[in-house]
C-alpha cells in the first residue's frame, strides 16, 4: 500500500493527554475525537491536517495512559500513519488494534522535516522523502499487524476470525 | 537458541520460533482477567466483535474488587453489567461478594496462575503474577476482549533488563524496599517496553509473597513484566494452592540481556517513595519528622498475610497516634480469616485500627479512606500520583507494612527500628 502525505512534526514524549485530553473522553466517536486531535499539544493543531498526512515524532510517542481514544483521535483526524524514533508500549498495541500504522525508524526520523512530502510504501517498508530525495528504510509491518490493519482493527479482525471458525 | 525468562515463557505458547527481541508473536493465553472498571468496556468490544462465547469459560476471571461492596449507584450498575455477562457466558471465576478480594492477591491464592502461564489482564498490575514465573501483563480493554474471544493475543518480544540483588538484608528491610529502590534507580520510564528479570541470592531467599510484591510494581518502572524464576518455593506455593503439574523454570545459560544490573542490599535501609511519582524514592531516615494523617496497609502490593504479620509485629503493644487514622485491609477473605484466627485483629484493634473488607478501596481513591486537601498518608500501595487517594492537594508516601505501621504509631514517618 502506498500513502502520500505531508509531514507534521512533533517532539519527544508526546503523551496521550497531549494527543487527546481527558475532557474529550466523553465519546468514542472517531470524527469528534479527531477534531480535537493534539488539542493538548497546541489548540487548533488539527486544522493544518489534510487527509493522509503523516505525523513524524521523536522518541516515546504515546506515553501515558492506556486510553484507546488516542489512536482513534489520530485516525479520526485523517492521519493513517505515525513515524517515530520510538513508541510507548500500550499505545503501540492500541494503535494497531484500532487500525493505525506505526513505523519505528530510530534516528532516521530526523531526515523527515515538518512540511516535507512523503511517499510511504508499507509493503516494501520504505519512506521516500519527495521533498529532499532522502529514503528511510523501516522494517515492513509484521504480518500479524498487517492482518489487523487489513481487517480495519482488532474488533473487525476478531469478528472475521470468529466467523471463519464457525 | 538460549532464552531468557520472557522469551522462554512466550516460546512455550507459540509455534513460531522466537529468535530476537522486537519480534512479534501470537501466543495462546492461560488466563484473561478484567475487573469492575475495565470489564464493562471490554464487554462492549466483545459484543462488537460479534463474539457469543468466551474461548474457555474456565480461563476468564472477572473480579469486581475496585469499588465493591458497591459504593454508589454507578459502580453498582457497572458490576451488574459484569455479573450478567459472567452468567450469560457461564464464566467459572466470577467474584463479587464474600468470595471476592483484590484481584492480584486473589488469583494466585485460588491457584489460577502459575509458572509458564501467560496472563493478560485489563489492569496494569496484572504483572504481579511474574512473582510466580508467569508472563503477566496489563492491556487495554479491547485487547482483553479479543483475548476473551480468541484465547490468544500478540506480543512484541521485550528486551530484558536483568537485576541481581546480593548482600545481606538489614532488619525491617524487605521486598517493598527492594523494588522501591530499583524504581528510584531506573525511573518511571526506565523499564519501558522491557521485561525485568530478577535474580541473585536475596531473591532466592525471598518468599513467594515478597516476589509478588516486587513483580507488582514492575509497571511503576514502565516495564511490561517483572519475572522471577520458578524454584522449589514456587512449586510448593503452587501445590499448596491446589495446582498440579507445574515445573521449575529458569533462564537458559547464555541468554541475552539488554542490560544487567547488580545491586548490593547490605546497609540499605527502608525506602519510601515521596509524592508524586513512585520513582521519587528516599531512605526513611531522610523523612524524619514528616507528620502523617492516615496510614493504609493493604492492596495488591502489600495486603497478604505476611504483610499483616509484619504490621502486627510492629503494632503489638502500641497504639496509633491520636492524629492518625490507621486503616488495614487484608486483601482477600482467606487472608482476613487467617489474620483473625492468628489473633492479629486483636493487635490491630488494640492499636486503634479500622479493619476493613478485602477491597481496593483507598488505593485508587475509590472509597474507605479518601484524603482531604492538605492531608498526608503513608501507604503500602503502589502509586502516589497526584490525587491518587483523594484530593489533588493531598500526598501519598509509599512504603512497606513495617514502615507504615511504625509511622502510624509515631504520627510521623519513622524507621520501625526506632519506635
Ligand atoms: S489494590 Fe490498587 S493497584 Fe491493586 S488492583 Fe486494586 S486499585 Fe489497582
Coordinates of C-alpha atoms and ligand atoms in Angstrom, one line a residue:
Chain A
X1 CA 0.0 0.0 0.0
X2 CA 1.2 3.5 -0.9
X3 CA 0.4 6.5 1.2
X4 CA 1.4 10.0 0.1
X5 CA 1.1 12.9 2.5
X6 CA 2.7 15.9 4.3
X7 CA 4.7 15.7 7.5
X8 CA 3.5 17.2 10.7
X9 CA 6.5 17.1 13.0
X10 CA 6.1 16.8 16.8
X11 CA 8.6 16.4 19.6
X12 CA 9.6 13.7 22.2
X13 CA 7.4 12.1 24.9
X14 CA 4.1 13.2 23.3
X15 CA 1.7 11.7 25.9
X16 CA -1.9 10.5 25.5
X17 CA -3.1 13.7 27.3
X18 CA -1.4 15.8 24.6
X19 CA -3.0 13.6 21.8
X20 CA -6.5 13.7 23.3
X21 CA -7.0 15.5 26.7
X22 CA -9.2 13.8 29.2
X23 CA -12.0 16.3 28.8
X24 CA -12.7 14.9 25.4
X25 CA -13.1 11.3 26.6
X26 CA -16.8 11.5 26.8
X27 CA -17.3 10.0 23.4
X28 CA -15.9 7.1 21.3
X29 CA -16.9 8.8 18.0
X30 CA -13.8 8.9 15.8
X31 CA -14.8 12.1 13.9
X32 CA -15.4 14.0 17.1
X33 CA -12.2 12.8 18.7
X34 CA -10.3 13.5 15.5
X35 CA -11.5 17.1 15.5
X36 CA -9.7 17.5 18.9
X37 CA -6.6 15.6 17.9
X38 CA -3.4 17.0 19.6
X39 CA -5.5 19.6 21.3
X40 CA -3.4 19.1 24.4
X41 CA -0.3 19.9 22.4
X42 CA -1.5 23.1 20.7
X43 CA -5.0 24.3 20.4
X44 CA -6.3 24.1 16.9
X45 CA -3.4 21.9 15.8
X46 CA -5.6 19.6 13.8
X47 CA -6.7 22.5 11.4
X48 CA -3.5 22.1 9.4
X49 CA -4.0 18.5 8.7
X50 CA -5.3 17.1 5.4
X51 CA -6.4 13.5 4.8
X52 CA -3.4 11.1 4.6
X53 CA -1.0 13.4 6.2
X54 CA 1.6 11.8 8.5
X55 CA 2.8 12.6 12.0
X56 CA 6.6 12.3 12.5
X57 CA 7.7 12.2 16.1
X58 CA 10.8 12.0 18.3
X59 CA 11.1 9.2 20.9
X60 CA 8.4 7.6 23.2
X61 CA 5.3 8.8 21.3
X62 CA 2.1 7.9 23.0
X63 CA 3.3 7.5 26.6
X64 CA 0.9 7.8 29.5
X65 CA -2.5 6.2 29.9
X66 CA -3.9 3.2 28.2
X67 CA -6.8 5.1 26.6
X68 CA -7.8 3.8 23.3
X69 CA -9.2 7.2 22.4
X70 CA -5.6 8.4 21.4
X71 CA -5.1 6.3 18.3
X72 CA -8.8 6.8 17.4
X73 CA -8.3 10.6 17.5
X74 CA -5.3 10.4 15.2
X75 CA -7.2 8.2 12.7
X76 CA -10.2 10.5 13.1
X77 CA -8.1 13.4 12.0
X78 CA -7.4 11.6 8.8
X79 CA -3.8 10.6 9.7
X80 CA -3.2 6.9 8.8
X81 CA 0.5 6.7 9.8
X82 CA 2.7 7.8 12.6
X83 CA 6.5 7.6 12.1
X84 CA 8.7 8.0 15.3
X85 CA 12.0 7.2 16.8
X86 CA 10.1 5.0 19.3
X87 CA 6.7 4.4 20.7
X88 CA 5.3 3.8 24.2
X89 CA 4.2 0.2 24.8
X90 CA 0.4 0.3 25.5
X91 CA 0.0 2.9 22.7
X92 CA 1.7 0.7 20.3
X93 CA -0.8 -2.1 20.9
X94 CA -3.8 0.2 21.0
X95 CA -2.8 1.8 17.7
X96 CA -2.6 -1.4 15.7
X97 CA -5.8 -2.6 17.4
X98 CA -7.6 0.5 16.2
X99 CA -6.0 0.3 12.7
X100 CA -3.4 3.0 12.9
X101 CA 0.0 2.2 11.3
X102 CA 3.2 2.9 13.4
X103 CA 6.6 2.9 11.9
X104 CA 9.6 2.9 14.2
X105 CA 12.7 4.3 12.4
X106 CA 15.1 5.4 15.2
X107 CA 17.2 8.5 14.4
X108 CA 16.2 8.4 10.8
X109 CA 13.2 10.3 11.9
X110 CA 15.5 13.4 11.8
X111 CA 15.6 13.1 7.9
X112 CA 11.9 13.9 7.8
X113 CA 11.2 17.6 8.3
X114 CA 8.0 19.5 9.0
X115 CA 6.1 20.1 5.8
X116 CA 8.1 17.6 3.7
X117 CA 6.0 15.5 1.3
X118 CA 6.4 11.7 1.9
X119 CA 5.6 8.6 0.0
X120 CA 5.3 5.6 2.3
X121 CA 5.4 2.1 0.8
X122 CA 4.1 -0.1 3.5
X123 CA 4.8 -3.4 1.8
X124 CA 8.4 -2.5 1.0
X125 CA 9.0 -0.8 4.3
X126 CA 10.3 2.3 2.7
X127 CA 9.7 6.0 3.2
X128 CA 10.6 8.3 0.3
X129 CA 11.0 12.0 1.1
X130 CA 9.7 13.5 -2.1
X131 CA 10.9 17.0 -1.0
X132 CA 14.5 16.1 -0.2
X133 CA 15.0 12.9 -2.1
X134 CA 16.1 11.0 1.1
X135 CA 15.0 7.5 1.7
X136 CA 14.3 5.9 5.0
X137 CA 14.1 2.2 5.3
X138 CA 11.9 0.8 8.1
X139 CA 11.1 -2.8 8.9
X140 CA 8.0 -3.8 6.9
X141 CA 4.8 -4.0 9.0
X142 CA 4.9 -7.5 10.6
X143 CA 2.4 -9.9 9.1
X144 CA 0.3 -10.2 12.2
X145 CA 0.0 -6.4 12.4
X146 CA -0.8 -6.3 8.7
X147 CA -3.7 -8.7 9.2
X148 CA -5.0 -6.4 11.9
X149 CA -4.7 -3.4 9.6
X150 CA -6.3 -5.2 6.6
X151 CA -9.3 -6.0 8.8
X152 CA -9.6 -2.4 10.0
X153 CA -8.5 -3.0 13.5
X154 CA -9.0 -5.6 16.3
X155 CA -12.8 -5.6 16.6
X156 CA -13.4 -6.4 12.9
X157 CA -10.4 -8.6 12.9
X158 CA -11.7 -10.8 15.7
X159 CA -15.1 -10.7 14.1
X160 CA -13.6 -12.1 10.9
X161 CA -11.6 -14.8 12.7
X162 CA -14.7 -15.9 14.7
X163 CA -16.8 -16.1 11.5
X164 CA -14.1 -18.2 9.8
X165 CA -14.1 -20.6 12.8
X166 CA -17.8 -21.3 12.5
Chain B
X1 CA 18.8 -20.7 21.0
X2 CA 19.3 -19.6 24.7
X3 CA 16.2 -17.8 26.0
X4 CA 15.8 -15.5 29.0
X5 CA 12.6 -15.9 31.1
X6 CA 10.4 -13.7 29.0
X7 CA 11.4 -15.4 25.7
X8 CA 11.1 -18.9 27.3
X9 CA 7.6 -18.4 28.5
X10 CA 6.4 -16.8 25.3
X11 CA 8.0 -19.6 23.3
X12 CA 6.0 -22.2 25.3
X13 CA 2.8 -20.6 24.0
X14 CA 3.6 -20.2 20.3
X15 CA 4.5 -22.3 17.3
X16 CA 6.7 -19.5 15.8
X17 CA 10.3 -19.6 16.7
X18 CA 11.4 -16.8 19.0
X19 CA 14.8 -15.5 17.8
X20 CA 15.1 -11.9 18.9
X21 CA 13.7 -9.0 21.0
X22 CA 11.3 -6.9 19.0
X23 CA 9.8 -9.9 17.1
X24 CA 6.0 -10.0 17.1
X25 CA 4.4 -13.4 18.0
X26 CA 0.9 -14.6 18.6
X27 CA 0.6 -16.6 21.8
X28 CA -2.1 -18.7 23.4
X29 CA -3.1 -17.3 26.8
X30 CA -3.6 -19.2 30.0
X31 CA -6.0 -16.7 31.7
X32 CA -7.7 -13.5 30.8
X33 CA -8.7 -11.0 33.6
X34 CA -10.8 -7.9 33.9
X35 CA -12.3 -6.0 36.9
X36 CA -15.3 -3.9 37.7
X37 CA -13.9 -0.8 36.0
X38 CA -12.4 -2.4 32.8
X39 CA -14.7 -5.3 32.2
X40 CA -17.7 -3.2 31.1
X41 CA -15.7 -1.6 28.3
X42 CA -14.2 -5.0 27.3
X43 CA -17.7 -6.5 27.2
X44 CA -18.8 -3.7 24.9
X45 CA -15.9 -4.5 22.5
X46 CA -16.5 -8.2 22.9
X47 CA -20.1 -7.8 21.7
X48 CA -18.9 -5.5 18.9
X49 CA -16.7 -8.4 17.7
X50 CA -19.8 -10.5 17.3
X51 CA -18.4 -12.9 19.8
X52 CA -21.1 -15.0 21.5
X53 CA -19.0 -17.1 23.9
X54 CA -15.6 -16.8 25.7
X55 CA -12.8 -19.0 24.4
X56 CA -12.8 -21.1 27.6
X57 CA -15.2 -20.4 30.5
X58 CA -12.6 -21.7 33.0
X59 CA -9.9 -19.3 31.7
X60 CA -11.6 -16.0 32.2
X61 CA -11.6 -14.3 35.6
X62 CA -13.8 -11.4 36.3
X63 CA -13.1 -9.8 39.7
X64 CA -15.2 -6.9 41.0
X65 CA -12.8 -5.6 43.5
X66 CA -12.3 -1.9 43.0
X67 CA -15.5 -0.3 44.3
X68 CA -17.0 -3.3 46.0
X69 CA -19.0 -3.6 48.2
X70 CA -20.5 -1.2 45.6
X71 CA -20.0 2.3 46.9
X72 CA -22.6 4.1 44.8
X73 CA -25.2 3.6 42.0
X74 CA -22.8 4.0 39.1
X75 CA -20.5 1.3 40.5
X76 CA -23.4 -1.0 41.2
X77 CA -24.6 -0.5 37.6
X78 CA -21.1 -1.4 36.3
X79 CA -20.9 -4.5 38.4
X80 CA -24.4 -5.5 37.2
X81 CA -23.1 -5.5 33.6
X82 CA -20.2 -7.7 34.6
X83 CA -22.3 -10.1 36.6
X84 CA -24.9 -10.5 33.8
X85 CA -22.1 -11.1 31.3
X86 CA -20.5 -13.7 33.6
X87 CA -23.8 -15.5 33.9
X88 CA -24.6 -15.4 30.2
X89 CA -21.1 -16.8 29.4
X90 CA -21.1 -19.3 32.2
X91 CA -17.8 -17.8 33.5
X92 CA -16.5 -20.0 36.3
X93 CA -14.3 -17.4 38.0
X94 CA -16.6 -14.5 38.7
X95 CA -16.1 -12.8 42.1
X96 CA -18.0 -10.1 43.8
X97 CA -19.2 -10.8 47.3
X98 CA -17.8 -12.8 50.2
X99 CA -15.5 -14.8 47.9
X100 CA -14.0 -11.7 46.4
X101 CA -10.7 -10.0 47.1
X102 CA -8.2 -7.7 45.4
X103 CA -7.7 -9.5 42.1
X104 CA -3.9 -9.8 42.2
X105 CA -3.9 -11.3 45.7
X106 CA -7.0 -13.5 44.9
X107 CA -5.9 -15.2 41.7
X108 CA -2.6 -16.7 43.0
X109 CA -4.4 -17.8 46.1
X110 CA -7.1 -19.6 44.0
X111 CA -4.3 -21.4 42.1
X112 CA -5.4 -19.7 38.9
X113 CA -1.9 -18.5 37.9
X114 CA 1.4 -20.3 38.0
X115 CA 4.8 -20.7 36.3
X116 CA 5.0 -20.6 32.5
X117 CA 1.4 -19.2 32.3
X118 CA 0.7 -16.2 30.1
X119 CA -1.9 -14.0 31.8
X120 CA -3.3 -10.9 30.2
X121 CA -5.5 -8.5 32.3
X122 CA -7.3 -5.2 31.8
X123 CA -5.4 -3.9 34.8
X124 CA -1.9 -2.6 34.9
X125 CA -0.9 -4.5 37.9
X126 CA -1.5 -7.9 36.3
X127 CA 2.3 -8.1 36.3
X128 CA 2.0 -9.3 39.9
X129 CA 2.0 -12.9 38.7
X130 CA 5.5 -12.6 37.5
X131 CA 6.4 -13.4 41.1
X132 CA 5.3 -17.0 40.3
X133 CA 7.1 -17.1 37.0
X134 CA 4.1 -16.1 34.8
X135 CA 4.4 -13.8 31.9
X136 CA 1.6 -11.5 33.0
X137 CA 0.9 -8.0 31.7
X138 CA -1.8 -5.3 31.5
X139 CA -3.5 -4.2 28.3
X140 CA -6.4 -2.1 27.0
X141 CA -10.0 -3.3 27.2
X142 CA -10.3 -4.1 23.5
X143 CA -7.2 -6.3 23.6
X144 CA -8.7 -8.1 26.6
X145 CA -12.0 -8.5 24.6
X146 CA -10.0 -10.1 21.7
X147 CA -8.2 -12.4 24.1
X148 CA -11.5 -13.4 25.7
X149 CA -13.0 -14.3 22.3
X150 CA -9.9 -16.0 20.7
X151 CA -7.8 -17.3 23.6
X152 CA -4.8 -15.7 22.0
X153 CA -3.1 -12.4 21.6
X154 CA 0.0 -10.9 20.1
X155 CA 3.1 -9.8 21.9
X156 CA 6.2 -7.9 20.9
X157 CA 9.1 -9.9 22.5
X158 CA 10.6 -7.5 25.0
X159 CA 14.3 -6.8 25.6
X160 CA 15.1 -7.8 29.2
X161 CA 16.9 -6.0 32.0
X162 CA 18.4 -8.5 34.4
X163 CA 18.6 -7.3 38.0
X164 CA 20.6 -9.2 40.6
X165 CA 20.3 -8.5 44.3
X166 CA 23.0 -9.7 46.6
X167 CA 24.2 -9.0 50.1
X168 CA 22.6 -9.1 53.5
X169 CA 19.1 -7.5 54.2
X170 CA 19.0 -5.3 57.2
X171 CA 16.2 -5.7 59.8
X172 CA 12.9 -4.2 58.7
X173 CA 14.0 -4.2 55.1
X174 CA 12.3 -6.4 52.5
X175 CA 10.6 -6.9 49.2
X176 CA 8.9 -3.4 49.1
X177 CA 12.2 -1.7 49.8
X178 CA 14.0 -3.7 47.1
X179 CA 11.5 -2.7 44.4
X180 CA 11.2 0.9 45.5
X181 CA 15.0 1.2 45.4
X182 CA 15.1 -0.2 41.9
X183 CA 12.3 2.1 40.6
X184 CA 14.2 5.0 42.1
X185 CA 17.2 4.0 40.2
X186 CA 15.5 3.2 36.8
X187 CA 12.9 6.0 36.9
X188 CA 9.3 5.6 35.9
X189 CA 10.1 5.0 32.2
X190 CA 13.4 3.2 32.7
X191 CA 11.8 -0.2 32.0
X192 CA 9.6 1.0 29.1
X193 CA 8.8 -1.8 26.6
X194 CA 11.1 -4.1 28.7
X195 CA 10.9 -7.2 30.8
X196 CA 12.6 -7.0 34.2
X197 CA 14.1 -10.3 35.3
X198 CA 15.1 -10.8 38.9
X199 CA 17.8 -13.0 40.4
X200 CA 20.6 -13.2 43.0
X201 CA 20.9 -14.6 46.5
X202 CA 18.5 -12.1 48.0
X203 CA 15.8 -13.1 45.5
X204 CA 16.5 -16.8 46.1
X205 CA 15.8 -16.3 49.8
X206 CA 12.8 -14.1 49.3
X207 CA 9.3 -15.6 50.0
X208 CA 6.8 -16.0 47.1
X209 CA 4.7 -13.3 48.6
X210 CA 7.7 -10.9 48.6
X211 CA 8.3 -11.8 45.0
X212 CA 4.8 -10.9 44.1
X213 CA 5.1 -7.6 45.9
X214 CA 8.1 -6.8 43.7
X215 CA 6.6 -8.0 40.5
X216 CA 3.5 -6.0 41.2
X217 CA 5.5 -2.7 40.9
X218 CA 7.4 -3.6 37.7
X219 CA 4.8 -1.4 35.9
X220 CA 5.9 1.5 38.0
X221 CA 9.2 1.5 36.1
X222 CA 7.2 1.3 32.9
X223 CA 8.0 -2.4 32.4
X224 CA 5.8 -4.9 30.6
X225 CA 6.5 -7.7 33.0
X226 CA 8.6 -8.4 36.2
X227 CA 9.8 -12.0 36.1
X228 CA 11.1 -14.4 38.8
X229 CA 12.3 -17.9 38.2
X230 CA 10.1 -20.7 39.5
X231 CA 12.1 -22.6 42.1
X232 CA 11.2 -25.2 44.8
X233 CA 9.5 -22.5 46.8
X234 CA 7.3 -21.5 43.9
X235 CA 6.3 -25.1 43.2
X236 CA 5.5 -25.6 46.9
X237 CA 3.3 -22.5 46.9
X238 CA 1.5 -23.6 43.7
X239 CA 0.9 -27.1 45.1
X240 CA -0.4 -25.7 48.4
X241 CA -2.9 -23.7 46.4
X242 CA -4.3 -26.6 44.5
X243 CA -2.3 -26.6 41.3
X244 CA -0.8 -29.7 39.7
X245 CA 1.8 -30.3 37.0
X246 CA 3.8 -27.1 37.4
X247 CA 7.5 -27.4 36.7
X248 CA 10.5 -25.3 37.7
X249 CA 11.6 -22.5 35.4
X250 CA 14.8 -20.6 34.9
X251 CA 16.5 -18.6 32.2
X252 CA 18.8 -20.6 29.9
X253 CA 22.6 -20.2 30.4
X254 CA 23.9 -17.8 27.8
X255 CA 20.5 -15.9 27.5
X256 CA 20.7 -12.4 26.1
X257 CA 20.1 -9.3 28.2
X258 CA 19.9 -5.7 27.1
X259 CA 21.3 -4.6 30.4
X260 CA 22.5 -6.2 33.6
X261 CA 22.3 -4.5 37.0
X262 CA 23.9 -5.7 40.2
X263 CA 22.6 -4.2 43.4
X264 CA 24.1 -4.8 46.9
X265 CA 21.5 -4.5 49.6
X266 CA 23.9 -4.6 52.5
X267 CA 23.5 -1.4 54.5
X268 CA 20.3 -0.3 52.7
X269 CA 17.5 1.0 55.0
X270 CA 13.8 1.1 54.4
X271 CA 12.8 3.0 51.3
X272 CA 9.9 5.5 50.9
X273 CA 8.6 6.9 47.6
X274 CA 7.6 10.5 48.0
X275 CA 4.9 12.5 46.2
X276 CA 4.0 12.5 43.3
X277 CA 5.8 9.7 41.5
X278 CA 6.9 6.2 42.5
X279 CA 10.5 6.9 41.4
X280 CA 10.9 9.8 43.9
X281 CA 12.5 7.4 46.4
X282 CA 14.4 8.3 49.6
X283 CA 15.7 6.5 52.6
X284 CA 13.2 6.6 55.5
X285 CA 15.6 8.5 57.7
X286 CA 15.6 11.4 55.3
X287 CA 11.9 11.9 56.1
X288 CA 12.2 12.2 59.8
X289 CA 9.6 14.4 61.4
X290 CA 7.2 14.2 58.3
X291 CA 3.8 14.1 60.0
X292 CA 1.0 11.8 58.7
X293 CA -2.8 11.9 59.0
X294 CA -3.5 8.4 57.7
X295 CA -1.8 5.1 57.3
X296 CA -3.1 2.5 54.9
X297 CA -2.0 -1.2 55.0
X298 CA -3.4 -3.4 52.2
X299 CA -3.7 -3.6 48.4
X300 CA -2.4 -5.9 45.7
X301 CA 1.1 -4.8 46.7
X302 CA 1.1 -5.5 50.5
X303 CA -2.2 -6.9 51.6
X304 CA -1.1 -10.5 52.0
X305 CA -0.8 -12.5 55.2
X306 CA 2.9 -11.8 55.5
X307 CA 2.2 -8.1 55.3
X308 CA -0.4 -8.4 58.0
X309 CA 2.0 -10.2 60.3
X310 CA 4.7 -7.7 59.5
X311 CA 2.4 -4.8 60.5
X312 CA 1.2 -6.7 63.6
X313 CA 4.7 -7.4 64.8
X314 CA 5.4 -3.6 64.8
X315 CA 2.0 -2.6 66.2
X316 CA 1.9 -5.1 69.1
X317 CA 1.7 -3.3 72.4
X318 CA 1.4 0.1 70.7
X319 CA -1.5 2.5 69.8
X320 CA -1.8 4.5 66.7
X321 CA -1.0 8.2 67.3
X322 CA -4.2 10.2 68.2
X323 CA -3.9 12.2 65.0
X324 CA -3.6 9.2 62.7
X325 CA -6.3 7.1 61.1
X326 CA -4.9 3.6 60.7
X327 CA -6.8 1.6 58.0
X328 CA -6.0 -2.1 57.5
X329 CA -7.5 -4.0 54.6
X330 CA -6.5 -7.7 54.3
X331 CA -6.6 -8.3 50.5
X332 CA -8.8 -11.4 50.4
X333 CA -11.3 -13.2 52.6
X334 CA -8.9 -16.0 53.2
X335 CA -6.2 -13.6 54.4
X336 CA -8.9 -11.9 56.5
X337 CA -9.8 -15.2 58.2
X338 CA -6.2 -16.2 58.7
X339 CA -5.3 -12.8 60.3
X340 CA -8.4 -13.2 62.5
X341 CA -7.5 -16.7 63.5
X342 CA -3.9 -15.8 64.3
X343 CA -5.1 -13.1 66.6
X344 CA -3.7 -10.3 64.5
X345 CA -7.0 -8.4 64.6
X346 CA -6.8 -8.1 68.4
X347 CA -3.4 -6.4 67.9
X348 CA -4.9 -4.1 65.2
X349 CA -7.9 -3.3 67.3
X350 CA -5.8 -2.6 70.4
X351 CA -3.8 -0.3 68.2
X352 CA -7.0 1.6 67.3
X353 CA -7.0 0.5 63.7
X354 CA -10.1 0.3 61.4
X355 CA -10.1 -3.2 59.9
X356 CA -11.9 -3.1 56.6
X357 CA -13.2 -5.6 54.0
X358 CA -11.0 -7.0 51.2
X359 CA -11.3 -4.3 48.5
X360 CA -9.0 -1.9 46.6
X361 CA -10.7 0.9 48.4
X362 CA -8.4 3.9 49.1
X363 CA -5.6 2.6 46.9
X364 CA -7.1 4.3 43.9
X365 CA -9.1 6.9 45.8
X366 CA -12.2 4.7 45.4
X367 CA -13.7 4.7 48.9
X368 CA -12.9 3.7 52.6
X369 CA -10.2 6.2 53.3
X370 CA -10.2 9.2 51.0
X371 CA -7.9 12.1 51.8
X372 CA -8.9 15.7 52.2
X373 CA -6.8 18.7 50.9
X374 CA -3.6 19.1 52.8
X375 CA -3.7 15.6 54.3
X376 CA -0.8 13.2 54.1
X377 CA -0.9 9.4 54.0
X378 CA 1.7 6.7 54.4
X379 CA 0.6 3.7 52.4
X380 CA 1.7 0.2 51.4
X381 CA 0.1 0.7 48.0
X382 CA 1.9 1.1 44.7
X383 CA 1.1 4.6 43.2
X384 CA 1.4 8.1 44.7
X385 CA 0.3 10.1 41.7
X386 CA -1.2 13.5 42.5
X387 CA -4.7 12.9 43.8
X388 CA -4.5 9.1 43.7
X389 CA -6.1 8.7 47.1
X390 CA -8.4 11.7 47.1
X391 CA -7.9 15.5 47.0
X392 CA -5.4 16.9 44.4
X393 CA -3.9 18.7 47.4
X394 CA -3.2 15.5 49.4
X395 CA 0.0 13.5 49.5
X396 CA 0.8 9.8 49.4
X397 CA 4.1 8.3 50.6
X398 CA 4.7 4.6 49.6
X399 CA 6.4 2.3 52.0
X400 CA 6.5 -1.3 53.5
X401 CA 3.9 -2.5 56.0
X402 CA 6.5 -2.2 58.8
X403 CA 7.2 1.5 58.0
X404 CA 3.5 2.3 57.6
X405 CA 2.7 0.7 60.9
X406 CA 5.5 2.3 62.8
X407 CA 4.6 5.7 61.3
X408 CA 1.0 5.3 62.3
X409 CA 2.2 4.9 65.9
X410 CA 4.7 7.7 65.8
X411 CA 2.4 10.1 63.9
X412 CA 5.3 10.8 61.6
X413 CA 7.4 8.8 59.1
X414 CA 9.8 6.7 61.1
X415 CA 12.1 3.8 60.8
X416 CA 10.4 0.8 62.6
X417 CA 13.6 0.1 64.5
X418 CA 13.3 3.5 66.2
X419 CA 9.9 3.1 67.6
Ligands
LIG1 S1 -5.2 -2.6 45.0 FE1 -4.8 -0.7 44.0 S2 -3.3 -1.1 42.4 FE2 -4.1 -3.1 43.2 S3 -5.7 -3.6 41.7 FE3 -6.6 -2.5 43.4 S4 -6.6 -0.4 42.7 FE4 -5.2 -1.5 41.4

